[in-house]
PDB file of C-alpha atoms in Angstrom:
ATOM      1  CA  MET A   1     174.839  70.659 129.643  1.00 53.00           C
ATOM      2  CA  ALA A   2     171.404  72.257 129.878  1.00 67.00           C
ATOM      3  CA  VAL A   3     167.697  71.705 129.380  1.00 66.00           C
ATOM      4  CA  GLU A   4     165.807  73.849 126.849  1.00 72.00           C
ATOM      5  CA  ALA A   5     162.092  74.606 127.249  1.00 73.00           C
ATOM      6  CA  ASP A   6     159.781  77.585 126.695  1.00 73.00           C
ATOM      7  CA  SER A   7     162.546  79.532 124.920  1.00 94.00           C
ATOM      8  CA  LEU A   8     164.753  79.190 128.000  1.00 97.00           C
ATOM      9  CA  ILE A   9     167.929  77.326 128.832  1.00 97.00           C
ATOM     10  CA  VAL A  10     167.994  75.829 132.321  1.00 97.00           C
ATOM     11  CA  PRO A  11     171.593  74.977 133.254  1.00 97.00           C
ATOM     12  CA  GLU A  12     172.376  71.431 134.260  1.00 94.00           C
ATOM     13  CA  TRP A  13     174.921  71.984 136.998  1.00 97.00           C
ATOM     14  CA  PRO A  14     175.241  70.636 140.546  1.00 97.00           C
ATOM     15  CA  ALA A  15     173.728  73.692 142.216  1.00 98.00           C
ATOM     16  CA  PRO A  16     171.605  73.074 145.318  1.00 97.00           C
ATOM     17  CA  ALA A  17     167.834  72.968 144.817  1.00 95.00           C
ATOM     18  CA  ARG A  18     167.321  76.442 146.232  1.00 96.00           C
ATOM     19  CA  VAL A  19     169.517  77.969 143.522  1.00 98.00           C
ATOM     20  CA  ARG A  20     167.633  78.705 140.294  1.00 98.00           C
ATOM     21  CA  ALA A  21     169.098  79.792 136.968  1.00 98.00           C
ATOM     22  CA  ILE A  22     167.796  80.434 133.465  1.00 98.00           C
ATOM     23  CA  MET A  23     168.968  81.982 130.225  1.00 98.00           C
ATOM     24  CA  THR A  24     166.702  83.305 127.513  1.00 98.00           C
ATOM     25  CA  MET A  25     167.081  82.228 123.892  1.00 97.00           C
ATOM     26  CA  ARG A  26     166.410  84.158 120.695  1.00 97.00           C
ATOM     27  CA  SER A  27     162.837  82.854 120.525  1.00 96.00           C
ATOM     28  CA  PHE A  28     162.099  84.430 123.915  1.00 97.00           C
ATOM     29  CA  GLY A  29     162.682  87.871 122.426  1.00 96.00           C
ATOM     30  CA  ASP A  30     165.006  90.771 123.093  1.00 97.00           C
ATOM     31  CA  ALA A  31     165.723  90.718 126.828  1.00 97.00           C
ATOM     32  CA  SER A  32     166.749  94.369 126.772  1.00 96.00           C
ATOM     33  CA  VAL A  33     163.183  95.586 126.153  1.00 96.00           C
ATOM     34  CA  PRO A  34     160.324  95.901 128.674  1.00 95.00           C
ATOM     35  CA  GLU A  35     157.976  93.423 126.978  1.00 95.00           C
ATOM     36  CA  ALA A  36     160.387  90.509 127.285  1.00 94.00           C
ATOM     37  CA  ARG A  37     161.430  91.529 130.777  1.00 95.00           C
ATOM     38  CA  SER A  38     157.797  91.526 131.807  1.00 95.00           C
ATOM     39  CA  ARG A  39     157.455  87.937 130.574  1.00 94.00           C
ATOM     40  CA  LEU A  40     160.472  86.950 132.650  1.00 95.00           C
ATOM     41  CA  ARG A  41     158.266  87.411 135.721  1.00 93.00           C
ATOM     42  CA  ARG A  42     156.659  84.071 134.861  1.00 93.00           C
ATOM     43  CA  HIS A  43     159.985  82.354 135.422  1.00 95.00           C
ATOM     44  CA  ALA A  44     161.930  84.417 137.963  1.00 96.00           C
ATOM     45  CA  PRO A  45     161.290  86.826 140.836  1.00 96.00           C
ATOM     46  CA  PRO A  46     160.485  90.415 139.824  1.00 92.00           C
ATOM     47  CA  ASP A  47     163.002  93.216 139.465  1.00 93.00           C
ATOM     48  CA  PRO A  48     166.310  91.548 138.547  1.00 96.00           C
ATOM     49  CA  ALA A  49     169.402  93.675 139.054  1.00 97.00           C
ATOM     50  CA  TRP A  50     169.781  94.910 135.475  1.00 97.00           C
ATOM     51  CA  LEU A  51     173.124  96.553 134.744  1.00 98.00           C
ATOM     52  CA  ARG A  52     174.631  99.015 132.308  1.00 97.00           C
ATOM     53  CA  GLN A  53     177.393  96.735 131.107  1.00 98.00           C
ATOM     54  CA  VAL A  54     180.657  98.408 130.134  1.00 98.00           C
ATOM     55  CA  HIS A  55     183.078  95.482 129.626  1.00 98.00           C
ATOM     56  CA  GLY A  56     184.731  96.131 132.975  1.00 98.00           C
ATOM     57  CA  THR A  57     185.185  94.286 136.257  1.00 98.00           C
ATOM     58  CA  ARG A  58     182.869  96.042 138.696  1.00 98.00           C
ATOM     59  CA  ILE A  59     180.546  93.725 140.632  1.00 99.00           C
ATOM     60  CA  VAL A  60     177.602  95.153 142.592  1.00 98.00           C
ATOM     61  CA  CYS A  61     175.256  93.744 145.207  1.00 97.00           C
ATOM     62  CA  ALA A  62     172.034  92.781 143.439  1.00 97.00           C
ATOM     63  CA  SER A  63     169.830  93.671 146.393  1.00 92.00           C
ATOM     64  CA  GLU A  64     171.252  97.203 146.461  1.00 90.00           C
ATOM     65  CA  ALA A  65     171.394  97.840 142.708  1.00 86.00           C
ATOM     66  CA  SER A  66     168.921 100.362 141.333  1.00 85.00           C
ATOM     67  CA  GLY A  67     168.659 102.326 138.130  1.00 88.00           C
ATOM     68  CA  ALA A  68     170.932  99.991 136.126  1.00 94.00           C
ATOM     69  CA  PRO A  69     174.306 100.765 137.721  1.00 96.00           C
ATOM     70  CA  GLU A  70     177.431 100.685 135.572  1.00 97.00           C
ATOM     71  CA  ALA A  71     178.827  97.224 136.257  1.00 98.00           C
ATOM     72  CA  ASP A  72     179.467  93.858 134.641  1.00 99.00           C
ATOM     73  CA  GLY A  73     178.243  91.552 137.333  1.00 98.00           C
ATOM     74  CA  SER A  74     176.344  91.222 140.565  1.00 99.00           C
ATOM     75  CA  VAL A  75     176.246  89.031 143.653  1.00 99.00           C
ATOM     76  CA  ALA A  76     173.278  88.077 145.834  1.00 98.00           C
ATOM     77  CA  ARG A  77     172.817  86.361 149.174  1.00 97.00           C
ATOM     78  CA  ALA A  78     169.172  87.136 149.950  1.00 96.00           C
ATOM     79  CA  PRO A  79     166.404  84.879 148.588  1.00 96.00           C
ATOM     80  CA  GLY A  80     164.562  86.476 145.676  1.00 96.00           C
ATOM     81  CA  SER A  81     167.353  88.878 144.771  1.00 97.00           C
ATOM     82  CA  VAL A  82     168.148  88.169 141.121  1.00 98.00           C
ATOM     83  CA  CYS A  83     171.534  88.609 139.460  1.00 98.00           C
ATOM     84  CA  ALA A  84     171.225  89.262 135.718  1.00 98.00           C
ATOM     85  CA  VAL A  85     173.546  89.883 132.786  1.00 99.00           C
ATOM     86  CA  MET A  86     172.814  90.298 129.078  1.00 98.00           C
ATOM     87  CA  ALA A  87     174.819  88.970 126.156  1.00 98.00           C
ATOM     88  CA  ALA A  88     174.873  88.340 122.408  1.00 98.00           C
ATOM     89  CA  ASP A  89     178.356  86.814 121.818  1.00 98.00           C
ATOM     90  CA  CYS A  90     179.951  87.778 125.135  1.00 98.00           C
ATOM     91  CA  MET A  91     179.938  84.968 127.675  1.00 99.00           C
ATOM     92  CA  PRO A  92     177.504  85.012 130.601  1.00 99.00           C
ATOM     93  CA  VAL A  93     178.920  83.173 133.608  1.00 99.00           C
ATOM     94  CA  LEU A  94     176.735  82.150 136.537  1.00 99.00           C
ATOM     95  CA  PHE A  95     178.049  81.182 139.959  1.00 99.00           C
ATOM     96  CA  ALA A  96     176.676  79.525 143.073  1.00 99.00           C
ATOM     97  CA  ASP A  97     178.123  77.802 146.090  1.00 98.00           C
ATOM     98  CA  VAL A  98     177.337  74.235 147.055  1.00 97.00           C
ATOM     99  CA  ALA A  99     175.475  75.352 150.181  1.00 97.00           C
ATOM    100  CA  GLY A 100     173.261  77.802 148.284  1.00 97.00           C
ATOM    101  CA  THR A 101     174.294  80.796 150.362  1.00 98.00           C
ATOM    102  CA  ALA A 102     175.421  83.050 147.498  1.00 98.00           C
ATOM    103  CA  VAL A 103     175.051  83.429 143.736  1.00 99.00           C
ATOM    104  CA  ALA A 104     176.626  85.727 141.170  1.00 99.00           C
ATOM    105  CA  ALA A 105     176.478  86.559 137.477  1.00 99.00           C
ATOM    106  CA  ALA A 106     179.231  88.024 135.305  1.00 99.00           C
ATOM    107  CA  HIS A 107     179.283  89.454 131.777  1.00 99.00           C
ATOM    108  CA  ALA A 108     182.540  88.243 130.238  1.00 99.00           C
ATOM    109  CA  GLY A 109     183.444  89.645 126.856  1.00 96.00           C
ATOM    110  CA  TRP A 110     187.096  89.609 125.931  1.00 98.00           C
ATOM    111  CA  ARG A 111     187.827  92.906 127.668  1.00 98.00           C
ATOM    112  CA  GLY A 112     186.199  91.929 130.934  1.00 98.00           C
ATOM    113  CA  LEU A 113     187.623  88.426 130.822  1.00 98.00           C
ATOM    114  CA  ALA A 114     191.130  89.758 130.232  1.00 98.00           C
ATOM    115  CA  ALA A 115     190.756  92.371 132.974  1.00 98.00           C
ATOM    116  CA  GLY A 116     189.517  89.869 135.576  1.00 98.00           C
ATOM    117  CA  VAL A 117     185.720  90.055 135.786  1.00 99.00           C
ATOM    118  CA  LEU A 118     185.459  86.384 136.787  1.00 99.00           C
ATOM    119  CA  GLU A 119     187.979  86.867 139.560  1.00 99.00           C
ATOM    120  CA  ALA A 120     186.075  89.970 140.683  1.00 99.00           C
ATOM    121  CA  ALA A 121     182.864  87.946 140.913  1.00 99.00           C
ATOM    122  CA  LEU A 122     184.610  85.316 143.030  1.00 99.00           C
ATOM    123  CA  ASP A 123     186.007  88.031 145.286  1.00 99.00           C
ATOM    124  CA  ALA A 124     182.520  89.480 145.707  1.00 98.00           C
ATOM    125  CA  MET A 125     181.131  86.088 146.696  1.00 98.00           C
ATOM    126  CA  ALA A 126     183.812  85.900 149.418  1.00 98.00           C
ATOM    127  CA  LEU A 127     183.621  82.114 149.703  1.00 98.00           C
ATOM    128  CA  PRO A 128     186.218  79.336 149.488  1.00 98.00           C
ATOM    129  CA  SER A 129     186.851  78.648 145.812  1.00 96.00           C
ATOM    130  CA  GLN A 130     186.430  74.919 146.249  1.00 97.00           C
ATOM    131  CA  SER A 131     182.818  75.492 147.307  1.00 98.00           C
ATOM    132  CA  VAL A 132     181.938  77.488 144.171  1.00 99.00           C
ATOM    133  CA  ILE A 133     180.408  76.073 140.997  1.00 99.00           C
ATOM    134  CA  ALA A 134     180.213  77.922 137.687  1.00 99.00           C
ATOM    135  CA  TRP A 135     178.184  77.648 134.487  1.00 99.00           C
ATOM    136  CA  LEU A 136     179.451  79.061 131.197  1.00 99.00           C
ATOM    137  CA  GLY A 137     176.548  80.223 129.072  1.00 98.00           C
ATOM    138  CA  PRO A 138     176.189  80.682 125.309  1.00 98.00           C
ATOM    139  CA  ALA A 139     178.965  82.754 123.734  1.00 99.00           C
ATOM    140  CA  ILE A 140     180.620  83.050 120.364  1.00 98.00           C
ATOM    141  CA  GLY A 141     182.560  79.870 119.631  1.00 98.00           C
ATOM    142  CA  PRO A 142     186.285  79.661 118.881  1.00 97.00           C
ATOM    143  CA  SER A 143     185.853  78.832 115.195  1.00 97.00           C
ATOM    144  CA  ARG A 144     183.964  82.101 114.667  1.00 98.00           C
ATOM    145  CA  TYR A 145     185.813  84.494 116.939  1.00 98.00           C
ATOM    146  CA  GLU A 146     188.797  85.896 115.088  1.00 98.00           C
ATOM    147  CA  VAL A 147     190.698  88.596 116.986  1.00 98.00           C
ATOM    148  CA  GLY A 148     193.789  90.722 116.473  1.00 98.00           C
ATOM    149  CA  GLU A 149     197.071  91.222 118.282  1.00 98.00           C
ATOM    150  CA  GLU A 150     195.688  93.728 120.791  1.00 98.00           C
ATOM    151  CA  VAL A 151     193.241  91.132 122.113  1.00 98.00           C
ATOM    152  CA  ARG A 152     195.851  88.383 122.341  1.00 98.00           C
ATOM    153  CA  ASP A 153     198.315  90.721 124.037  1.00 98.00           C
ATOM    154  CA  ALA A 154     195.712  91.717 126.638  1.00 98.00           C
ATOM    155  CA  PHE A 155     195.472  88.093 127.769  1.00 98.00           C
ATOM    156  CA  LEU A 156     199.122  87.130 127.450  1.00 98.00           C
ATOM    157  CA  ASP A 157     200.270  90.191 129.387  1.00 96.00           C
ATOM    158  CA  ARG A 158     198.401  88.756 132.369  1.00 93.00           C
ATOM    159  CA  ASP A 159     199.000  85.043 131.786  1.00 94.00           C
ATOM    160  CA  ALA A 160     201.342  83.607 129.172  1.00 96.00           C
ATOM    161  CA  GLY A 161     199.487  80.308 129.468  1.00 95.00           C
ATOM    162  CA  ALA A 162     196.486  81.907 127.787  1.00 97.00           C
ATOM    163  CA  SER A 163     198.267  81.356 124.476  1.00 98.00           C
ATOM    164  CA  ARG A 164     196.684  77.886 124.476  1.00 98.00           C
ATOM    165  CA  ALA A 165     193.299  79.523 123.827  1.00 98.00           C
ATOM    166  CA  PHE A 166     194.476  81.191 120.595  1.00 99.00           C
ATOM    167  CA  VAL A 167     194.736  79.428 117.224  1.00 98.00           C
ATOM    168  CA  PRO A 168     196.499  81.298 114.380  1.00 98.00           C
ATOM    169  CA  THR A 169     194.342  82.042 111.334  1.00 98.00           C
ATOM    170  CA  ARG A 170     196.271  84.587 109.232  1.00 97.00           C
ATOM    171  CA  PRO A 171     199.109  87.008 109.950  1.00 98.00           C
ATOM    172  CA  GLY A 172     198.313  89.004 113.083  1.00 97.00           C
ATOM    173  CA  HIS A 173     195.041  87.198 113.763  1.00 98.00           C
ATOM    174  CA  TRP A 174     193.874  84.288 115.911  1.00 99.00           C
ATOM    175  CA  ASN A 175     190.681  82.479 116.790  1.00 99.00           C
ATOM    176  CA  LEU A 176     189.972  82.962 120.502  1.00 99.00           C
ATOM    177  CA  ASP A 177     188.314  80.333 122.690  1.00 99.00           C
ATOM    178  CA  LEU A 178     186.525  82.315 125.398  1.00 98.00           C
ATOM    179  CA  TYR A 179     185.450  79.115 127.134  1.00 98.00           C
ATOM    180  CA  ALA A 180     189.029  77.872 127.384  1.00 98.00           C
ATOM    181  CA  VAL A 181     190.208  81.150 128.903  1.00 98.00           C
ATOM    182  CA  ALA A 182     187.351  81.129 131.411  1.00 98.00           C
ATOM    183  CA  ARG A 183     188.180  77.586 132.496  1.00 98.00           C
ATOM    184  CA  MET A 184     191.858  78.508 132.899  1.00 98.00           C
ATOM    185  CA  ARG A 185     191.036  81.581 134.959  1.00 98.00           C
ATOM    186  CA  LEU A 186     188.609  79.714 137.204  1.00 99.00           C
ATOM    187  CA  ALA A 187     191.015  76.813 137.674  1.00 98.00           C
ATOM    188  CA  ALA A 188     193.756  79.257 138.650  1.00 97.00           C
ATOM    189  CA  ARG A 189     191.487  80.492 141.426  1.00 98.00           C
ATOM    190  CA  GLY A 190     190.713  76.976 142.622  1.00 98.00           C
ATOM    191  CA  VAL A 191     187.248  76.588 141.064  1.00 99.00           C
ATOM    192  CA  ARG A 192     187.082  73.011 139.826  1.00 97.00           C
ATOM    193  CA  SER A 193     183.340  72.560 139.253  1.00 98.00           C
ATOM    194  CA  VAL A 194     182.842  74.333 135.916  1.00 99.00           C
ATOM    195  CA  HIS A 195     179.977  73.400 133.616  1.00 98.00           C
ATOM    196  CA  GLY A 196     178.358  74.541 130.371  1.00 98.00           C
ATOM    197  CA  GLY A 197     180.258  75.862 127.387  1.00 97.00           C
ATOM    198  CA  GLY A 198     180.217  74.308 123.952  1.00 94.00           C
ATOM    199  CA  TYR A 199     177.775  76.793 122.434  1.00 96.00           C
ATOM    200  CA  CYS A 200     178.315  79.176 119.531  1.00 98.00           C
ATOM    201  CA  THR A 201     176.009  82.168 119.327  1.00 98.00           C
ATOM    202  CA  TYR A 202     177.367  83.138 115.905  1.00 98.00           C
ATOM    203  CA  SER A 203     176.769  79.809 114.167  1.00 98.00           C
ATOM    204  CA  GLU A 204     173.346  79.064 115.695  1.00 96.00           C
ATOM    205  CA  PRO A 205     171.098  81.904 114.425  1.00 97.00           C
ATOM    206  CA  ALA A 206     167.859  80.075 115.192  1.00 96.00           C
ATOM    207  CA  ARG A 207     168.758  79.850 118.876  1.00 96.00           C
ATOM    208  CA  PHE A 208     170.836  82.903 119.709  1.00 98.00           C
ATOM    209  CA  PHE A 209     171.340  86.578 118.970  1.00 98.00           C
ATOM    210  CA  SER A 210     174.852  87.446 117.787  1.00 98.00           C
ATOM    211  CA  PHE A 211     176.256  90.941 117.578  1.00 97.00           C
ATOM    212  CA  ARG A 212     179.137  89.882 115.365  1.00 96.00           C
ATOM    213  CA  ARG A 213     176.830  88.093 112.927  1.00 97.00           C
ATOM    214  CA  GLU A 214     174.020  90.664 112.773  1.00 95.00           C
ATOM    215  CA  ARG A 215     175.283  93.870 114.413  1.00 94.00           C
ATOM    216  CA  THR A 216     172.101  93.656 116.455  1.00 93.00           C
ATOM    217  CA  SER A 217     171.230  95.462 119.668  1.00 95.00           C
ATOM    218  CA  GLU A 218     169.067  92.520 120.747  1.00 97.00           C
ATOM    219  CA  ARG A 219     170.246  90.585 123.764  1.00 98.00           C
ATOM    220  CA  MET A 220     169.670  87.397 125.718  1.00 98.00           C
ATOM    221  CA  ALA A 221     169.591  87.407 129.513  1.00 98.00           C
ATOM    222  CA  ALA A 222     171.129  85.029 132.045  1.00 99.00           C
ATOM    223  CA  LEU A 223     169.682  85.097 135.561  1.00 99.00           C
ATOM    224  CA  VAL A 224     170.529  83.346 138.817  1.00 99.00           C
ATOM    225  CA  TRP A 225     168.936  83.651 142.242  1.00 98.00           C
ATOM    226  CA  ILE A 226     168.312  81.945 145.559  1.00 98.00           C
ATOM    227  CA  ALA A 227     164.689  80.865 145.783  1.00 96.00           C
ATOM    228  CA  GLY A 228     162.427  81.160 148.780  1.00 79.00           C
ATOM    229  CA  VAL A 229     160.911  77.987 150.196  1.00 58.00           C
ATOM    230  CA  GLU A 230     157.646  78.620 148.333  1.00 52.00           C
ATOM    231  CA  SER A 231     159.164  79.224 144.899  1.00 56.00           C
ATOM    232  CA  PRO A 232     158.409  76.702 142.119  1.00 56.00           C
ATOM    233  CA  PRO A 233     161.097  75.775 139.570  1.00 62.00           C
ATOM    234  CA  PRO A 234     161.450  78.163 136.563  1.00 64.00           C
TER     235      PRO A 234
END
């Protein structure tokens, strides 16, 4: 699934060697503050494309992003241009293609996932779906993510098959499996190489921040980029 070292998760996915990806853990510190972002320079190129995430579907070009644009994902094709998203229960999803020509990152909470942020990231990559691989990063797990009718309706209005990702808990409430929905959405677009998942930010407080558990503003960061020929592994 992934390798953990130095307070970082390094995805285990079949990305080409020139594609690099990491995700910070709780022990790395709050990735939304300058001190932690400064330490990220030891592991990734400088100046990732930080975003002002709004639970939408807008994807920007990482190399052109400045001043934290309002978006929930970015795409990059140039070496050293870093796509970055932050999360603390929402699901970070990283993308690459098998040739290492493009990468993308998406912030997929329930609103963005229902509205199509993963599909928007694939559209921004503009590559054949069968050449794309995806990694699903740490998110709140299905046993801890109870939602109401408005959330379920938002998914079922778009795809009745999404009902498989909801397990009834009490009248008008269900546990939602974000990972299952993501896999369904990616499969519907022809992406077959999907990795990661299986985490639960809520139930693993030593490893992850969780907004639902702690009402915290602290965040973890997931980054992906195409390395230059001289770049060492993260």
